PDB file of C-alpha atoms in Angstrom:
ATOM      1  CA  UNK R 956      -1.053 -32.513 -10.731  1.00 48.00           C
ATOM      2  CA  UNK R 957       1.251 -31.372  -7.935  1.00 55.00           C
ATOM      3  CA  UNK R 958       3.078 -29.108 -10.394  1.00 53.00           C
ATOM      4  CA  UNK R 959      -0.167 -27.337 -11.320  1.00 60.00           C
ATOM      5  CA  UNK R 960      -1.055 -26.880  -7.661  1.00 62.00           C
ATOM      6  CA  UNK R 961       2.400 -25.472  -6.915  1.00 63.00           C
ATOM      7  CA  UNK R 962       2.101 -23.011  -9.811  1.00 61.00           C
ATOM      8  CA  UNK R 963      -1.362 -21.919  -8.682  1.00 64.00           C
ATOM      9  CA  UNK R 964      -0.126 -21.457  -5.103  1.00 66.00           C
ATOM     10  CA  UNK R 965       2.878 -19.424  -6.292  1.00 65.00           C
ATOM     11  CA  UNK R 966       0.597 -17.248  -8.407  1.00 74.00           C
ATOM     12  CA  UNK R 967      -1.733 -16.692  -5.454  1.00 76.00           C
ATOM     13  CA  UNK R 968       1.245 -15.912  -3.197  1.00 81.00           C
ATOM     14  CA  UNK R 969       2.495 -13.302  -5.701  1.00 85.00           C
ATOM     15  CA  UNK R 970      -0.968 -11.772  -5.930  1.00 91.00           C
ATOM     16  CA  UNK R 971      -1.236 -11.523  -2.142  1.00 93.00           C
ATOM     17  CA  UNK R 972       2.263 -10.026  -1.928  1.00 92.00           C
ATOM     18  CA  UNK R 973       1.472  -7.447  -4.643  1.00 93.00           C
ATOM     19  CA  UNK R 974      -1.832  -6.481  -3.026  1.00 95.00           C
ATOM     20  CA  UNK R 975      -0.100  -6.122   0.344  1.00 95.00           C
ATOM     21  CA  UNK R 976       2.639  -3.937  -1.138  1.00 93.00           C
ATOM     22  CA  UNK R 977       0.040  -1.832  -2.973  1.00 95.00           C
ATOM     23  CA  UNK R 978      -1.843  -1.295   0.282  1.00 96.00           C
ATOM     24  CA  UNK R 979       1.428  -0.368   2.003  1.00 95.00           C
ATOM     25  CA  UNK R 980       2.227   2.176  -0.721  1.00 96.00           C
ATOM     26  CA  UNK R 981      -1.213   3.741  -0.328  1.00 97.00           C
ATOM     27  CA  UNK R 982      -0.876   3.832   3.468  1.00 97.00           C
ATOM     28  CA  UNK R 983       2.574   5.418   3.418  1.00 96.00           C
ATOM     29  CA  UNK R 984       1.565   8.208   1.055  1.00 96.00           C
ATOM     30  CA  UNK R 985      -1.809   8.722   2.756  1.00 96.00           C
ATOM     31  CA  UNK R 986      -0.062   9.187   6.087  1.00 96.00           C
ATOM     32  CA  UNK R 987       1.521  12.449   4.918  1.00 94.00           C
ATOM     33  CA  UNK R 988      -0.850  15.121   6.178  1.00 92.00           C
ATOM     34  CA  UNK R 989       0.447  18.644   5.447  1.00 89.00           C
ATOM     35  CA  UNK R 990      -2.319  20.251   7.504  1.00 87.00           C
ATOM     36  CA  UNK R 991      -1.226  18.322  10.614  1.00 90.00           C
ATOM     37  CA  UNK R 992       2.565  18.329  10.281  1.00 87.00           C
ATOM     38  CA  UNK R 993       5.189  21.049  10.519  1.00 88.00           C
ATOM     39  CA  UNK R 994       6.700  22.003   7.135  1.00 84.00           C
ATOM     40  CA  UNK R 995      10.009  20.260   7.850  1.00 85.00           C
ATOM     41  CA  UNK R 996       8.161  17.116   8.925  1.00 90.00           C
ATOM     42  CA  UNK R 997       6.134  17.217   5.709  1.00 90.00           C
ATOM     43  CA  UNK R 998       9.339  17.483   3.723  1.00 89.00           C
ATOM     44  CA  UNK R 999      11.099  14.633   5.518  1.00 92.00           C
ATOM     45  CA  UNK R1000       8.021  12.364   5.412  1.00 94.00           C
ATOM     46  CA  UNK R1001       7.536  13.038   1.707  1.00 93.00           C
ATOM     47  CA  UNK R1002      11.184  12.445   0.841  1.00 92.00           C
ATOM     48  CA  UNK R1003      11.206   9.254   2.936  1.00 94.00           C
ATOM     49  CA  UNK R1004       8.059   7.936   1.237  1.00 96.00           C
ATOM     50  CA  UNK R1005       9.487   8.712  -2.201  1.00 94.00           C
ATOM     51  CA  UNK R1006      12.761   7.006  -1.284  1.00 94.00           C
ATOM     52  CA  UNK R1007      10.866   3.878  -0.229  1.00 94.00           C
ATOM     53  CA  UNK R1008       8.860   3.928  -3.455  1.00 94.00           C
ATOM     54  CA  UNK R1009      12.054   4.268  -5.481  1.00 92.00           C
ATOM     55  CA  UNK R1010      13.375   1.111  -3.796  1.00 92.00           C
ATOM     56  CA  UNK R1011      10.614  -1.007  -5.309  1.00 90.00           C
ATOM     57  CA  UNK R1012      12.292  -3.140  -7.928  1.00 86.00           C
ATOM     58  CA  UNK R1013      10.123  -4.085 -10.889  1.00 87.00           C
ATOM     59  CA  UNK R1014       6.789  -3.205  -9.269  1.00 91.00           C
ATOM     60  CA  UNK R1015       3.780  -5.050 -10.630  1.00 93.00           C
ATOM     61  CA  UNK R1016       0.859  -3.319 -12.316  1.00 94.00           C
ATOM     62  CA  UNK R1017      -1.115  -3.366  -9.050  1.00 96.00           C
ATOM     63  CA  UNK R1018       1.723  -1.658  -7.180  1.00 95.00           C
ATOM     64  CA  UNK R1019       2.343   0.905  -9.935  1.00 95.00           C
ATOM     65  CA  UNK R1020      -1.377   1.738 -10.027  1.00 96.00           C
ATOM     66  CA  UNK R1021      -1.373   2.325  -6.266  1.00 97.00           C
ATOM     67  CA  UNK R1022       1.801   4.388  -6.549  1.00 96.00           C
ATOM     68  CA  UNK R1023       0.493   6.687  -9.293  1.00 96.00           C
ATOM     69  CA  UNK R1024      -2.867   7.194  -7.578  1.00 97.00           C
ATOM     70  CA  UNK R1025      -1.172   7.846  -4.242  1.00 97.00           C
ATOM     71  CA  UNK R1026       1.266  10.337  -5.748  1.00 95.00           C
ATOM     72  CA  UNK R1027      -1.522  12.278  -7.464  1.00 95.00           C
ATOM     73  CA  UNK R1028      -3.473  12.457  -4.198  1.00 96.00           C
ATOM     74  CA  UNK R1029      -0.384  13.456  -2.227  1.00 94.00           C
ATOM     75  CA  UNK R1030       0.455  16.306  -4.593  1.00 92.00           C
ATOM     76  CA  UNK R1031      -3.140  17.520  -4.470  1.00 91.00           C
ATOM     77  CA  UNK R1032      -2.909  17.636  -0.644  1.00 91.00           C
ATOM     78  CA  UNK R1033       0.510  19.279  -0.714  1.00 88.00           C
ATOM     79  CA  UNK R1034      -0.613  21.793  -3.331  1.00 82.00           C
ATOM     80  CA  UNK R1035      -3.471  22.901  -1.093  1.00 71.00           C
ATOM     81  CA  UNK R1036      -0.905  23.889   1.559  1.00 65.00           C
ATOM     82  CA  UNK R1037       0.451  27.113   0.055  1.00 55.00           C
ATOM     83  CA  UNK R1038       2.660  27.860   3.067  1.00 55.00           C
ATOM     84  CA  UNK R1039       4.971  24.926   2.380  1.00 62.00           C
ATOM     85  CA  UNK R1040       8.309  25.258   0.611  1.00 69.00           C
ATOM     86  CA  UNK R1041       8.419  21.512   0.015  1.00 75.00           C
ATOM     87  CA  UNK R1042       7.557  21.972  -3.672  1.00 72.00           C
ATOM     88  CA  UNK R1043      10.955  23.468  -4.447  1.00 77.00           C
ATOM     89  CA  UNK R1044      13.033  20.936  -2.531  1.00 82.00           C
ATOM     90  CA  UNK R1045      15.669  19.542  -4.898  1.00 87.00           C
ATOM     91  CA  UNK R1046      15.775  16.100  -3.257  1.00 89.00           C
ATOM     92  CA  UNK R1047      12.005  15.762  -3.547  1.00 88.00           C
ATOM     93  CA  UNK R1048      12.025  16.916  -7.190  1.00 88.00           C
ATOM     94  CA  UNK R1049      14.759  14.416  -8.082  1.00 90.00           C
ATOM     95  CA  UNK R1050      12.892  11.538  -6.409  1.00 91.00           C
ATOM     96  CA  UNK R1051       9.598  12.402  -8.123  1.00 91.00           C
ATOM     97  CA  UNK R1052      11.303  12.771 -11.480  1.00 90.00           C
ATOM     98  CA  UNK R1053      12.941   9.367 -11.086  1.00 90.00           C
ATOM     99  CA  UNK R1054       9.712   7.674 -10.009  1.00 90.00           C
ATOM    100  CA  UNK R1055       7.533   9.109 -12.741  1.00 90.00           C
ATOM    101  CA  UNK R1056       9.892   9.375 -15.689  1.00 86.00           C
ATOM    102  CA  UNK R1057      11.806   6.116 -15.353  1.00 79.00           C
ATOM    103  CA  UNK R1058       8.648   4.025 -15.530  1.00 74.00           C
ATOM    104  CA  UNK R1059       7.966   1.256 -17.993  1.00 74.00           C
ATOM    105  CA  UNK R1060       4.992   1.400 -20.354  1.00 78.00           C
ATOM    106  CA  UNK R1061       2.010  -0.726 -19.457  1.00 88.00           C
ATOM    107  CA  UNK R1062      -1.614  -0.520 -20.460  1.00 93.00           C
ATOM    108  CA  UNK R1063      -3.189   2.728 -21.581  1.00 94.00           C
ATOM    109  CA  UNK R1064      -5.037   2.958 -18.270  1.00 95.00           C
ATOM    110  CA  UNK R1065      -1.774   2.652 -16.330  1.00 95.00           C
ATOM    111  CA  UNK R1066      -0.023   5.192 -18.563  1.00 94.00           C
ATOM    112  CA  UNK R1067      -2.963   7.553 -17.998  1.00 95.00           C
ATOM    113  CA  UNK R1068      -2.651   7.179 -14.209  1.00 95.00           C
ATOM    114  CA  UNK R1069       1.048   7.939 -14.537  1.00 94.00           C
ATOM    115  CA  UNK R1070       0.274  10.996 -16.675  1.00 94.00           C
ATOM    116  CA  UNK R1071      -2.231  12.163 -14.038  1.00 95.00           C
ATOM    117  CA  UNK R1072       0.463  11.827 -11.368  1.00 94.00           C
ATOM    118  CA  UNK R1073       2.887  13.814 -13.541  1.00 93.00           C
ATOM    119  CA  UNK R1074       0.273  16.552 -14.009  1.00 93.00           C
ATOM    120  CA  UNK R1075      -0.466  16.680 -10.264  1.00 93.00           C
ATOM    121  CA  UNK R1076       3.247  16.852  -9.478  1.00 90.00           C
ATOM    122  CA  UNK R1077       3.810  19.599 -12.039  1.00 89.00           C
ATOM    123  CA  UNK R1078       0.974  21.684 -10.575  1.00 88.00           C
ATOM    124  CA  UNK R1079       2.629  21.293  -7.204  1.00 86.00           C
ATOM    125  CA  UNK R1080       6.201  22.195  -8.181  1.00 84.00           C
ATOM    126  CA  UNK R1081       7.482  24.706 -10.717  1.00 86.00           C
ATOM    127  CA  UNK R1082      10.948  23.290 -10.108  1.00 86.00           C
ATOM    128  CA  UNK R1083       9.717  19.885 -11.238  1.00 86.00           C
ATOM    129  CA  UNK R1084       8.217  21.418 -14.383  1.00 86.00           C
ATOM    130  CA  UNK R1085      11.629  22.917 -15.174  1.00 88.00           C
ATOM    131  CA  UNK R1086      13.275  19.535 -14.564  1.00 87.00           C
ATOM    132  CA  UNK R1087      10.924  17.632 -16.904  1.00 86.00           C
ATOM    133  CA  UNK R1088      10.413  20.325 -19.545  1.00 85.00           C
ATOM    134  CA  UNK R1089      12.647  18.580 -22.093  1.00 87.00           C
ATOM    135  CA  UNK R1090      11.445  15.022 -21.461  1.00 89.00           C
ATOM    136  CA  UNK R1091       7.669  15.427 -21.553  1.00 90.00           C
ATOM    137  CA  UNK R1092       7.357  16.652 -25.179  1.00 90.00           C
ATOM    138  CA  UNK R1093       9.458  13.720 -26.403  1.00 89.00           C
ATOM    139  CA  UNK R1094       7.451  11.281 -24.334  1.00 88.00           C
ATOM    140  CA  UNK R1095       4.151  12.801 -25.484  1.00 90.00           C
ATOM    141  CA  UNK R1096       5.249  12.588 -29.120  1.00 90.00           C
ATOM    142  CA  UNK R1097       6.105   8.897 -28.717  1.00 90.00           C
ATOM    143  CA  UNK R1098       2.826   8.099 -26.931  1.00 91.00           C
ATOM    144  CA  UNK R1099       0.334   6.108 -29.021  1.00 91.00           C
ATOM    145  CA  UNK R1100      -2.746   7.172 -27.068  1.00 93.00           C
ATOM    146  CA  UNK R1101      -4.063  10.663 -27.784  1.00 94.00           C
ATOM    147  CA  UNK R1102      -5.665  10.758 -24.326  1.00 95.00           C
ATOM    148  CA  UNK R1103      -2.372  10.053 -22.574  1.00 94.00           C
ATOM    149  CA  UNK R1104      -0.520  12.393 -24.945  1.00 94.00           C
ATOM    150  CA  UNK R1105      -2.910  15.261 -24.201  1.00 94.00           C
ATOM    151  CA  UNK R1106      -2.693  14.603 -20.462  1.00 94.00           C
ATOM    152  CA  UNK R1107       1.108  14.667 -20.556  1.00 92.00           C
ATOM    153  CA  UNK R1108       1.047  18.010 -22.340  1.00 91.00           C
ATOM    154  CA  UNK R1109      -0.985  19.432 -19.432  1.00 92.00           C
ATOM    155  CA  UNK R1110       2.075  18.934 -17.227  1.00 88.00           C
ATOM    156  CA  UNK R1111       3.849  21.741 -19.035  1.00 83.00           C
ATOM    157  CA  UNK R1112       1.084  24.216 -18.389  1.00 75.00           C
TER     158      UNK R1112
END
C-alpha cells in the first residue's frame, strides 16, 4: 500500500512541477511587450526567453502546449510592431528554428499547436522562412494528419 501511495505522490508532484513550468513559460513569453520596450530590449528579452525555453530538457506535453501557444502569441505581438528589426535577427531565428523544428511528435492537437507556432513565426520573419524552407515540405509530407500538413504548408506562404 505504501508503494502505491508513493507512486501517486510522485505522479502528483510531477504534475504540479509541469503545471508550474508551463505557467512560467507563459509568463516569460507574455512579459515581452514590444509596444512598451525599446527595440533592443525587445530583441534581448526575446532571445533570452527563447534561450530559456531551449534549456528545457524533455518538456512534458503540458509544457510543450504552453510553449507553442506562447510562441504563437509572441510572434503575433511582435508582428504587429512593424518598426522592429527583431524579425531578422540571426540569433533569434536560430533559437526559434531549434525550438520548433527539433520537437518530438505528440498528439495531433499538439502537432497542430506546433504548426500554428511555426506559421506565426514565419509570418513574423522572412529570414526564418528562408531557414526552414527545405525542412517544412519534408515534414509536411511525412505528417499523417491532413490538418497539420495543410497548416505546415501555410508557413511557406
